[in-house]
Amino acid sequence: MPANTQDYVKWFRHSTPYINRHSDKTFVLMLPGEAITHTNFHNIVHDIALLCSLDVRLVLVHGARPQIDARLQLAGSQSQFHKGLRITDSDNLSLVIQAIGEARTIVEAALSTSLPNSPMQDADMQVISGNFVVAMPHGVIEGVDLQHTGKVRKVHTKSLNAALDSGAVVLLSPLAYSPTGEIFNLSFSDVATHVASAIKADKLLAFTAGNGLSDSEGNLIRQLSLPECKDYLTSQGETIGTDLYQAVSACYHSCLQGVQRAQLISYETDGALLTELFTRDGLGTMIYSGQYEQLRIASIDDVAGILELIRPLEEQGILVRRSRELLETEIGQFHVMDKDGTIIACAALYPYGDMAELSCVATHPEYRNGGRASTLLQQMEIQARKLHIKQLFLLTTQTAHWFIEQGFVQGKLEDLPMRRQQLYNYQRNSKIFIKTL
């Protein structure tokens, strides 16, 4: 911190460009449960209050792993883990809910403080929590039923953005509900990455025990591009510890999903958040996305990339298998999303008079949460309108719900053009969906 008045004035002036740059931007903060119990926690809260006063829109996602462990231990119970995920059974669910609720209450109480003669004086922050995140079960993985351990299904972006627009801090817990009313224990990093991509956040800020990543000589790595981050996770992932790996993975995947910057920040160091955001060199590790995406009509050179993209879906029975020869013949019907020379999404359009079939809609697994599929669908609808198409139809076996969310309604075989009815595969028994343009 500045040692005297002149140093303070100099620092404050130099921070002005960053204040201007961050104003009205949206940040998602990942705060692990360990940070809530750390002695530096209230300093972090003070810095969050300062960001609010500078008109930064904030979503704070907290974890609760140590709180859950302590609650289970107190009750004489413990969790089993599979693939790094806690198996939340029915007996322990109530204890998990209590632990997460306690952690959320502590965070909310700290954010609500407005004591005189403190950094929180006149802060008057409004904190909003709610069912902004919809959950779904992880299900059975390699024969192991994870029971009440879930993952994010979708984010209610409209209501979440409305809360942010009101000037409130949105506080999210690693607990969410399914449309059937079931309660699921989530990974807080899963919540943070999905929310960041869904609301198109400008930054994801992940608090960790240390300042960030280090090189082989122990020096702080100040920034990594996405390819460099991927290489680091591949080569060093097993050596950096579970918590740091989780934080780095969250940063990596959020950038893959469209967040431009993600940063690792120490929850142990006083002022680390402000130093990272308002100084040139910062105090942590930044992971950035500088890649370029474009949506375009496919060419013959894209055949190999499309085949690589759709093969896993064909093997799962989601898509009808296409040979290379057929794909080369029909390449003019395809649109692709290209990111730095890699095909990350594709779709095809087959006209039948004033109707057209939407087919072979596929998105790379690492990019499915960033709205690429919806963007691609919009592009296909624009293309269909140019061709004077009045209705789109599609046949699907496993992705009906997503297309319903995009405005398609279920139809019947006789609703299709006669030529397409004759090609219907009764063995696949695909459902038919139609959308009027």
CSV table of C-alpha atoms in Angstrom, one decimal:
chain,number,residue,atom,x,y,z
A,1,MET,CA,0.0,0.0,0.0
A,2,PRO,CA,1.2,3.6,-0.5
A,3,ALA,CA,3.6,4.7,2.2
A,4,ASN,CA,2.8,8.4,2.1
A,5,THR,CA,0.4,10.9,0.6
A,6,GLN,CA,2.3,11.5,-2.6
A,7,ASP,CA,2.6,7.8,-3.2
A,8,TYR,CA,-1.1,7.4,-2.6
A,9,VAL,CA,-1.9,10.2,-5.0
A,10,LYS,CA,0.4,8.7,-7.6
A,11,TRP,CA,-1.2,5.3,-7.2
A,12,PHE,CA,-4.7,6.7,-7.4
A,13,ARG,CA,-4.0,8.6,-10.6
A,14,HIS,CA,-2.4,5.6,-12.2
A,15,SER,CA,-5.5,3.5,-11.3
A,16,THR,CA,-7.9,5.9,-13.1
A,17,PRO,CA,-7.7,4.1,-16.5
A,18,TYR,CA,-8.6,0.8,-14.8
A,19,ILE,CA,-11.4,2.5,-12.9
A,20,ASN,CA,-12.8,3.7,-16.2
A,21,ARG,CA,-12.2,0.4,-17.9
A,22,HIS,CA,-14.0,-1.7,-15.3
A,23,SER,CA,-17.0,0.6,-14.7
A,24,ASP,CA,-20.3,-1.0,-15.8
A,25,LYS,CA,-18.5,-4.3,-16.5
A,26,THR,CA,-19.7,-7.7,-15.3
A,27,PHE,CA,-17.4,-9.8,-13.1
A,28,VAL,CA,-18.0,-13.3,-11.7
A,29,LEU,CA,-16.1,-14.0,-8.5
A,30,MET,CA,-15.3,-17.6,-7.3
A,31,LEU,CA,-14.8,-17.6,-3.6
A,32,PRO,CA,-13.9,-21.1,-2.2
A,33,GLY,CA,-15.2,-22.1,1.3
A,34,GLU,CA,-11.6,-21.9,2.6
A,35,ALA,CA,-11.6,-18.2,1.9
A,36,ILE,CA,-14.7,-17.6,4.0
A,37,THR,CA,-12.9,-19.0,7.1
A,38,HIS,CA,-9.6,-17.2,6.3
A,39,THR,CA,-8.5,-14.1,8.4
A,40,ASN,CA,-8.3,-12.1,5.2
A,41,PHE,CA,-12.0,-12.7,4.3
A,42,HIS,CA,-13.3,-9.3,5.6
A,43,ASN,CA,-10.6,-7.5,3.6
A,44,ILE,CA,-11.9,-9.3,0.5
A,45,VAL,CA,-15.4,-8.1,1.4
A,46,HIS,CA,-14.1,-4.5,1.8
A,47,ASP,CA,-12.6,-4.7,-1.7
A,48,ILE,CA,-15.8,-6.1,-3.1
A,49,ALA,CA,-17.7,-3.1,-1.6
A,50,LEU,CA,-15.2,-0.8,-3.4
A,51,LEU,CA,-15.9,-2.5,-6.7
A,52,CYS,CA,-19.6,-2.0,-6.2
A,53,SER,CA,-19.0,1.7,-5.5
A,54,LEU,CA,-17.2,1.9,-8.8
A,55,ASP,CA,-20.3,0.5,-10.6
A,56,VAL,CA,-18.8,-2.9,-11.3
A,57,ARG,CA,-21.6,-5.5,-11.7
A,58,LEU,CA,-20.8,-8.5,-9.5
A,59,VAL,CA,-21.9,-12.1,-9.2
A,60,LEU,CA,-20.3,-13.8,-6.2
A,61,VAL,CA,-20.3,-17.6,-6.3
A,62,HIS,CA,-19.1,-19.2,-3.0
A,63,GLY,CA,-18.0,-22.7,-2.2
A,64,ALA,CA,-18.6,-24.6,1.0
A,65,ARG,CA,-16.4,-27.7,0.9
A,66,PRO,CA,-14.7,-27.3,4.3
A,67,GLN,CA,-18.0,-26.3,5.9
A,68,ILE,CA,-19.6,-29.5,4.5
A,69,ASP,CA,-16.7,-31.6,5.7
A,70,ALA,CA,-16.9,-30.1,9.2
A,71,ARG,CA,-20.7,-30.6,9.4
A,72,LEU,CA,-20.5,-34.2,8.3
A,73,GLN,CA,-17.7,-34.9,10.7
A,74,LEU,CA,-19.7,-33.4,13.6
A,75,ALA,CA,-22.5,-35.7,12.7
A,76,GLY,CA,-20.2,-38.7,12.6
A,77,SER,CA,-20.6,-39.1,8.9
A,78,GLN,CA,-18.4,-38.7,5.8
A,79,SER,CA,-18.7,-38.5,2.0
A,80,GLN,CA,-17.5,-40.8,-0.7
A,81,PHE,CA,-16.0,-39.3,-3.8
A,82,HIS,CA,-15.9,-40.4,-7.4
A,83,LYS,CA,-14.0,-38.6,-10.2
A,84,GLY,CA,-13.4,-35.8,-7.8
A,85,LEU,CA,-17.1,-35.3,-7.1
A,86,ARG,CA,-18.7,-35.7,-3.7
A,87,ILE,CA,-21.4,-38.4,-3.7
A,88,THR,CA,-24.3,-36.6,-1.9
A,89,ASP,CA,-26.7,-39.3,-0.7
A,90,SER,CA,-30.1,-38.8,0.9
A,91,ASP,CA,-28.8,-39.2,4.4
A,92,ASN,CA,-26.2,-36.5,4.1
A,93,LEU,CA,-28.2,-34.1,1.9
A,94,SER,CA,-29.7,-32.2,4.9
A,95,LEU,CA,-26.2,-31.8,6.4
A,96,VAL,CA,-24.9,-30.4,3.1
A,97,ILE,CA,-27.8,-28.0,2.8
A,98,GLN,CA,-27.1,-26.8,6.4
A,99,ALA,CA,-23.4,-26.3,5.7
A,100,ILE,CA,-24.0,-24.4,2.4
A,101,GLY,CA,-26.7,-22.3,4.0
A,102,GLU,CA,-24.4,-21.4,6.9
A,103,ALA,CA,-21.6,-20.4,4.5
A,104,ARG,CA,-24.0,-18.3,2.4
A,105,THR,CA,-25.4,-16.5,5.5
A,106,ILE,CA,-21.8,-15.6,6.7
A,107,VAL,CA,-21.0,-14.1,3.2
A,108,GLU,CA,-24.3,-12.3,3.0
A,109,ALA,CA,-23.9,-10.9,6.5
A,110,ALA,CA,-20.4,-9.6,5.7
A,111,LEU,CA,-21.6,-8.0,2.5
A,112,SER,CA,-24.5,-6.3,4.5
A,113,THR,CA,-22.2,-4.6,7.0
A,114,SER,CA,-22.3,-0.8,7.1
A,115,LEU,CA,-20.3,0.1,10.2
A,116,PRO,CA,-19.1,3.7,10.6
A,117,ASN,CA,-15.3,4.3,10.6
A,118,SER,CA,-14.8,1.2,8.4
A,119,PRO,CA,-14.3,0.6,4.7
A,120,MET,CA,-18.0,-0.6,4.7
A,121,GLN,CA,-19.3,2.7,5.9
A,122,ASP,CA,-22.3,3.9,3.8
A,123,ALA,CA,-21.7,0.9,1.5
A,124,ASP,CA,-25.4,-0.1,1.8
A,125,MET,CA,-24.9,-3.0,-0.6
A,126,GLN,CA,-28.0,-5.0,-1.7
A,127,VAL,CA,-27.4,-8.7,-1.9
A,128,ILE,CA,-29.8,-10.9,-4.0
A,129,SER,CA,-29.9,-14.7,-4.0
A,130,GLY,CA,-32.4,-16.9,-5.7
A,131,ASN,CA,-33.0,-19.8,-8.1
A,132,PHE,CA,-31.1,-18.3,-10.9
A,133,VAL,CA,-29.4,-21.6,-11.7
A,134,VAL,CA,-31.4,-24.8,-12.7
A,135,ALA,CA,-29.8,-28.1,-11.8
A,136,MET,CA,-29.9,-31.6,-13.2
A,137,PRO,CA,-28.4,-34.8,-11.8
A,138,HIS,CA,-25.0,-36.0,-12.7
A,139,GLY,CA,-26.5,-39.4,-12.8
A,140,VAL,CA,-24.6,-42.6,-12.9
A,141,ILE,CA,-20.9,-42.4,-13.9
A,142,GLU,CA,-19.0,-45.6,-14.5
A,143,GLY,CA,-21.6,-47.5,-12.6
A,144,VAL,CA,-21.6,-45.1,-9.6
A,145,ASP,CA,-24.8,-43.2,-8.8
A,146,LEU,CA,-23.9,-39.7,-7.6
A,147,GLN,CA,-27.5,-39.3,-6.3
A,148,HIS,CA,-28.0,-35.7,-5.1
A,149,THR,CA,-24.8,-34.4,-6.7
A,150,GLY,CA,-25.8,-32.4,-9.7
A,151,LYS,CA,-24.6,-30.1,-12.4
A,152,VAL,CA,-25.8,-26.9,-14.1
A,153,ARG,CA,-28.6,-27.4,-16.6
A,154,LYS,CA,-29.2,-23.7,-17.4
A,155,VAL,CA,-29.0,-20.2,-16.1
A,156,HIS,CA,-31.9,-17.7,-15.9
A,157,THR,CA,-30.0,-14.9,-17.5
A,158,LYS,CA,-32.9,-12.5,-17.8
A,159,SER,CA,-33.7,-12.4,-14.1
A,160,LEU,CA,-30.0,-12.5,-13.1
A,161,ASN,CA,-29.2,-9.5,-15.3
A,162,ALA,CA,-32.2,-7.7,-13.9
A,163,ALA,CA,-30.8,-8.1,-10.4
A,164,LEU,CA,-27.4,-6.9,-11.6
A,165,ASP,CA,-29.0,-3.9,-13.4
A,166,SER,CA,-30.6,-2.9,-10.0
A,167,GLY,CA,-27.1,-2.5,-8.6
A,168,ALA,CA,-27.2,-5.5,-6.3
A,169,VAL,CA,-24.5,-8.1,-5.8
A,170,VAL,CA,-25.9,-11.5,-6.9
A,171,LEU,CA,-24.8,-14.2,-4.4
A,172,LEU,CA,-25.0,-17.8,-5.7
A,173,SER,CA,-24.5,-20.9,-3.6
A,174,PRO,CA,-23.4,-24.4,-4.9
A,175,LEU,CA,-26.9,-25.6,-4.4
A,176,ALA,CA,-29.7,-25.6,-7.0
A,177,TYR,CA,-33.0,-27.1,-7.9
A,178,SER,CA,-34.3,-29.2,-10.8
A,179,PRO,CA,-37.6,-28.5,-12.5
A,180,THR,CA,-39.0,-31.5,-10.6
A,181,GLY,CA,-38.2,-29.8,-7.2
A,182,GLU,CA,-35.2,-31.9,-6.3
A,183,ILE,CA,-32.2,-30.3,-4.5
A,184,PHE,CA,-28.7,-30.9,-5.9
A,185,ASN,CA,-25.3,-30.2,-4.5
A,186,LEU,CA,-23.2,-28.6,-7.2
A,187,SER,CA,-19.5,-27.7,-7.7
A,188,PHE,CA,-19.2,-24.0,-7.2
A,189,SER,CA,-16.7,-23.8,-10.1
A,190,ASP,CA,-19.3,-25.4,-12.3
A,191,VAL,CA,-21.8,-22.7,-11.3
A,192,ALA,CA,-19.3,-19.9,-11.8
A,193,THR,CA,-18.2,-21.0,-15.3
A,194,HIS,CA,-21.8,-21.6,-16.5
A,195,VAL,CA,-23.0,-18.2,-15.1
A,196,ALA,CA,-20.0,-16.4,-16.5
A,197,SER,CA,-20.6,-17.7,-20.0
A,198,ALA,CA,-24.4,-17.4,-19.9
A,199,ILE,CA,-24.3,-13.7,-18.9
A,200,LYS,CA,-21.3,-13.0,-21.1
A,201,ALA,CA,-19.2,-11.7,-18.2
A,202,ASP,CA,-16.2,-9.6,-18.9
A,203,LYS,CA,-14.1,-11.4,-16.3
A,204,LEU,CA,-14.0,-14.5,-14.1
A,205,LEU,CA,-12.0,-13.9,-10.9
A,206,ALA,CA,-11.0,-17.1,-9.1
A,207,PHE,CA,-9.7,-16.8,-5.6
A,208,THR,CA,-7.0,-19.4,-4.6
A,209,ALA,CA,-4.7,-20.1,-1.8
A,210,GLY,CA,-1.6,-18.7,-3.7
A,211,ASN,CA,-1.1,-15.9,-6.1
A,212,GLY,CA,-1.5,-18.1,-9.2
A,213,LEU,CA,0.6,-20.4,-11.3
A,214,SER,CA,4.3,-20.8,-11.1
A,215,ASP,CA,6.9,-21.9,-13.7
A,216,SER,CA,9.5,-24.6,-13.2
A,217,GLU,CA,11.7,-22.1,-11.3
A,218,GLY,CA,9.0,-21.0,-9.0
A,219,ASN,CA,8.4,-17.7,-10.6
A,220,LEU,CA,4.8,-16.3,-10.9
A,221,ILE,CA,3.3,-16.8,-14.4
A,222,ARG,CA,1.6,-13.5,-15.0
A,223,GLN,CA,-0.4,-14.6,-18.1
A,224,LEU,CA,-1.3,-17.5,-20.2
A,225,SER,CA,-3.1,-17.8,-23.5
A,226,LEU,CA,-5.7,-20.5,-23.9
A,227,PRO,CA,-3.4,-22.9,-25.7
A,228,GLU,CA,-0.7,-22.3,-23.1
A,229,CYS,CA,-3.2,-22.8,-20.3
A,230,LYS,CA,-4.3,-26.1,-21.8
A,231,ASP,CA,-0.7,-27.3,-22.1
A,232,TYR,CA,-0.1,-26.3,-18.5
A,233,LEU,CA,-3.1,-28.3,-17.3
A,234,THR,CA,-1.9,-31.3,-19.3
A,235,SER,CA,1.7,-31.2,-18.2
A,236,GLN,CA,1.4,-29.8,-14.7
A,237,GLY,CA,-2.2,-30.6,-13.7
A,238,GLU,CA,-1.3,-33.5,-11.4
A,239,THR,CA,1.3,-31.5,-9.5
A,240,ILE,CA,-0.5,-28.2,-8.6
A,241,GLY,CA,-3.1,-29.6,-6.2
A,242,THR,CA,-6.8,-30.2,-6.5
A,243,ASP,CA,-8.0,-26.7,-5.5
A,244,LEU,CA,-5.7,-24.8,-7.8
A,245,TYR,CA,-6.4,-27.3,-10.6
A,246,GLN,CA,-10.2,-26.6,-10.2
A,247,ALA,CA,-9.6,-22.9,-10.3
A,248,VAL,CA,-7.4,-23.0,-13.4
A,249,SER,CA,-9.9,-25.3,-15.1
A,250,ALA,CA,-12.7,-22.9,-14.4
A,251,CYS,CA,-10.7,-20.1,-15.9
A,252,TYR,CA,-9.8,-22.1,-18.9
A,253,HIS,CA,-13.3,-23.3,-19.6
A,254,SER,CA,-14.9,-19.9,-19.0
A,255,CYS,CA,-12.5,-18.4,-21.6
A,256,LEU,CA,-13.4,-21.2,-24.0
A,257,GLN,CA,-17.1,-20.2,-23.5
A,258,GLY,CA,-16.5,-16.6,-24.5
A,259,VAL,CA,-15.2,-14.8,-21.4
A,260,GLN,CA,-12.3,-12.7,-22.5
A,261,ARG,CA,-10.3,-12.7,-19.3
A,262,ALA,CA,-10.0,-14.9,-16.3
A,263,GLN,CA,-7.7,-14.3,-13.3
A,264,LEU,CA,-6.3,-16.3,-10.4
A,265,ILE,CA,-6.2,-14.2,-7.2
A,266,SER,CA,-4.9,-15.0,-3.7
A,267,TYR,CA,-7.5,-15.0,-0.9
A,268,GLU,CA,-4.6,-15.0,1.6
A,269,THR,CA,-3.0,-11.7,0.5
A,270,ASP,CA,-4.6,-8.4,1.6
A,271,GLY,CA,-5.5,-6.2,-1.4
A,272,ALA,CA,-4.8,-8.9,-4.0
A,273,LEU,CA,-8.1,-8.3,-5.8
A,274,LEU,CA,-7.5,-4.5,-6.1
A,275,THR,CA,-3.8,-5.0,-7.1
A,276,GLU,CA,-4.8,-7.4,-9.8
A,277,LEU,CA,-7.5,-5.2,-11.2
A,278,PHE,CA,-6.1,-1.7,-10.8
A,279,THR,CA,-2.3,-2.0,-11.4
A,280,ARG,CA,-0.4,-2.7,-14.6
A,281,ASP,CA,1.4,-5.8,-13.4
A,282,GLY,CA,-1.2,-7.3,-11.1
A,283,LEU,CA,-0.5,-9.9,-8.4
A,284,GLY,CA,-1.9,-13.1,-10.0
A,285,THR,CA,-2.1,-15.1,-13.2
A,286,MET,CA,-4.3,-14.0,-16.1
A,287,ILE,CA,-5.7,-16.4,-18.6
A,288,TYR,CA,-7.0,-14.8,-21.7
A,289,SER,CA,-8.9,-15.6,-24.9
A,290,GLY,CA,-7.5,-13.8,-27.9
A,291,GLN,CA,-9.0,-16.2,-30.5
A,292,TYR,CA,-11.2,-15.3,-33.3
A,293,GLU,CA,-14.5,-16.9,-34.2
A,294,GLN,CA,-16.4,-16.7,-37.4
A,295,LEU,CA,-19.6,-18.1,-38.7
A,296,ARG,CA,-19.5,-19.0,-42.5
A,297,ILE,CA,-20.7,-21.3,-45.3
A,298,ALA,CA,-18.7,-24.5,-45.3
A,299,SER,CA,-16.2,-25.4,-48.0
A,300,ILE,CA,-14.7,-28.6,-49.2
A,301,ASP,CA,-11.7,-27.9,-46.9
A,302,ASP,CA,-14.0,-28.2,-43.9
A,303,VAL,CA,-15.0,-31.8,-44.5
A,304,ALA,CA,-12.3,-33.3,-42.2
A,305,GLY,CA,-13.1,-30.9,-39.4
A,306,ILE,CA,-16.9,-31.6,-39.7
A,307,LEU,CA,-16.2,-35.3,-39.6
A,308,GLU,CA,-14.1,-35.0,-36.5
A,309,LEU,CA,-16.9,-33.0,-34.9
A,310,ILE,CA,-19.8,-35.3,-35.7
A,311,ARG,CA,-18.2,-38.7,-35.3
A,312,PRO,CA,-18.6,-39.0,-31.5
A,313,LEU,CA,-22.3,-37.9,-31.9
A,314,GLU,CA,-22.8,-40.5,-34.6
A,315,GLU,CA,-21.3,-43.2,-32.4
A,316,GLN,CA,-23.7,-42.2,-29.6
A,317,GLY,CA,-26.6,-42.5,-32.0
A,318,ILE,CA,-27.5,-38.8,-31.7
A,319,LEU,CA,-26.7,-38.1,-35.4
A,320,VAL,CA,-27.2,-40.2,-38.5
A,321,ARG,CA,-23.9,-41.5,-39.8
A,322,ARG,CA,-22.5,-39.7,-42.9
A,323,SER,CA,-19.7,-41.0,-45.1
A,324,ARG,CA,-17.0,-38.7,-46.2
A,325,GLU,CA,-18.2,-39.1,-49.8
A,326,LEU,CA,-21.8,-38.0,-48.9
A,327,LEU,CA,-20.5,-35.1,-46.8
A,328,GLU,CA,-18.3,-33.9,-49.7
A,329,THR,CA,-21.4,-34.0,-52.0
A,330,GLU,CA,-23.6,-32.1,-49.5
A,331,ILE,CA,-21.0,-29.6,-48.2
A,332,GLY,CA,-22.8,-26.7,-49.8
A,333,GLN,CA,-25.7,-27.3,-47.4
A,334,PHE,CA,-23.5,-26.8,-44.3
A,335,HIS,CA,-22.6,-23.7,-42.2
A,336,VAL,CA,-19.7,-24.0,-39.7
A,337,MET,CA,-18.4,-22.0,-36.8
A,338,ASP,CA,-14.6,-21.6,-37.2
A,339,LYS,CA,-12.4,-20.7,-34.3
A,340,ASP,CA,-8.7,-20.2,-35.2
A,341,GLY,CA,-9.0,-22.9,-37.9
A,342,THR,CA,-10.9,-25.4,-35.8
A,343,ILE,CA,-14.5,-26.3,-36.6
A,344,ILE,CA,-16.4,-26.0,-33.3
A,345,ALA,CA,-20.0,-26.1,-34.6
A,346,CYS,CA,-21.9,-27.1,-37.7
A,347,ALA,CA,-25.4,-27.4,-39.1
A,348,ALA,CA,-26.9,-28.3,-42.5
A,349,LEU,CA,-30.0,-27.0,-44.3
A,350,TYR,CA,-31.9,-29.1,-46.9
A,351,PRO,CA,-34.8,-27.3,-48.7
A,352,TYR,CA,-38.0,-29.0,-49.7
A,353,GLY,CA,-40.1,-26.3,-51.4
A,354,ASP,CA,-41.2,-23.8,-48.8
A,355,MET,CA,-40.0,-26.1,-46.0
A,356,ALA,CA,-36.4,-27.1,-45.1
A,357,GLU,CA,-34.8,-29.7,-42.9
A,358,LEU,CA,-32.4,-28.6,-40.3
A,359,SER,CA,-29.9,-31.4,-39.8
A,360,CYS,CA,-26.5,-32.4,-38.4
A,361,VAL,CA,-26.5,-29.7,-35.7
A,362,ALA,CA,-23.4,-30.3,-33.6
A,363,THR,CA,-21.2,-28.3,-31.2
A,364,HIS,CA,-17.8,-29.2,-29.9
A,365,PRO,CA,-18.1,-30.4,-26.2
A,366,GLU,CA,-15.8,-27.7,-24.9
A,367,TYR,CA,-18.0,-25.0,-26.4
A,368,ARG,CA,-21.5,-26.1,-25.7
A,369,ASN,CA,-22.2,-23.7,-22.8
A,370,GLY,CA,-21.3,-20.5,-24.6
A,371,GLY,CA,-24.4,-20.1,-26.8
A,372,ARG,CA,-22.7,-21.2,-30.0
A,373,ALA,CA,-25.5,-23.7,-30.9
A,374,SER,CA,-28.1,-21.0,-30.5
A,375,THR,CA,-26.0,-18.6,-32.6
A,376,LEU,CA,-25.6,-21.2,-35.3
A,377,LEU,CA,-29.3,-21.9,-35.3
A,378,GLN,CA,-30.1,-18.2,-35.7
A,379,GLN,CA,-27.8,-18.1,-38.7
A,380,MET,CA,-29.5,-21.1,-40.3
A,381,GLU,CA,-32.9,-19.4,-39.8
A,382,ILE,CA,-31.5,-16.3,-41.5
A,383,GLN,CA,-30.3,-18.5,-44.4
A,384,ALA,CA,-33.7,-20.2,-44.6
A,385,ARG,CA,-35.5,-16.9,-44.8
A,386,LYS,CA,-33.3,-15.9,-47.7
A,387,LEU,CA,-34.4,-19.0,-49.5
A,388,HIS,CA,-38.1,-18.1,-48.8
A,389,ILE,CA,-38.4,-21.0,-46.4
A,390,LYS,CA,-41.6,-20.7,-44.3
A,391,GLN,CA,-41.0,-23.6,-41.9
A,392,LEU,CA,-38.0,-25.5,-40.5
A,393,PHE,CA,-38.3,-29.1,-39.5
A,394,LEU,CA,-35.9,-31.6,-37.9
A,395,LEU,CA,-35.7,-35.2,-36.7
A,396,THR,CA,-34.1,-36.0,-33.4
A,397,THR,CA,-33.8,-38.8,-30.9
A,398,GLN,CA,-32.0,-37.3,-27.9
A,399,THR,CA,-32.1,-33.5,-28.1
A,400,ALA,CA,-35.8,-32.7,-28.1
A,401,HIS,CA,-35.7,-30.4,-25.1
A,402,TRP,CA,-33.1,-28.1,-26.5
A,403,PHE,CA,-35.0,-27.6,-29.7
A,404,ILE,CA,-38.2,-27.0,-27.8
A,405,GLU,CA,-36.4,-24.2,-25.9
A,406,GLN,CA,-35.4,-22.7,-29.3
A,407,GLY,CA,-39.1,-22.4,-30.3
A,408,PHE,CA,-39.7,-25.7,-32.1
A,409,VAL,CA,-43.0,-27.6,-31.5
A,410,GLN,CA,-43.5,-31.4,-32.0
A,411,GLY,CA,-45.1,-32.4,-35.3
A,412,LYS,CA,-46.2,-35.6,-37.0
A,413,LEU,CA,-44.7,-37.6,-39.9
A,414,GLU,CA,-47.5,-36.4,-42.2
A,415,ASP,CA,-46.5,-32.8,-41.5
A,416,LEU,CA,-43.3,-33.4,-43.5
A,417,PRO,CA,-42.9,-33.0,-47.3
A,418,MET,CA,-43.8,-36.2,-49.1
A,419,ARG,CA,-40.3,-36.8,-50.3
A,420,ARG,CA,-39.0,-36.6,-46.7
A,421,GLN,CA,-41.7,-38.9,-45.4
A,422,GLN,CA,-40.6,-41.6,-47.8
A,423,LEU,CA,-37.0,-41.3,-46.3
A,424,TYR,CA,-38.2,-41.6,-42.7
A,425,ASN,CA,-36.2,-44.3,-40.8
A,426,TYR,CA,-38.7,-46.2,-38.6
A,427,GLN,CA,-35.9,-48.0,-36.9
A,428,ARG,CA,-34.5,-44.8,-35.4
A,429,ASN,CA,-38.0,-43.7,-34.5
A,430,SER,CA,-37.0,-40.0,-34.4
A,431,LYS,CA,-39.3,-37.3,-33.0
A,432,ILE,CA,-40.3,-34.6,-35.5
A,433,PHE,CA,-40.1,-30.9,-34.5
A,434,ILE,CA,-41.3,-27.9,-36.6
A,435,LYS,CA,-40.7,-24.2,-36.4
A,436,THR,CA,-42.6,-21.5,-38.4
A,437,LEU,CA,-40.3,-18.7,-39.5
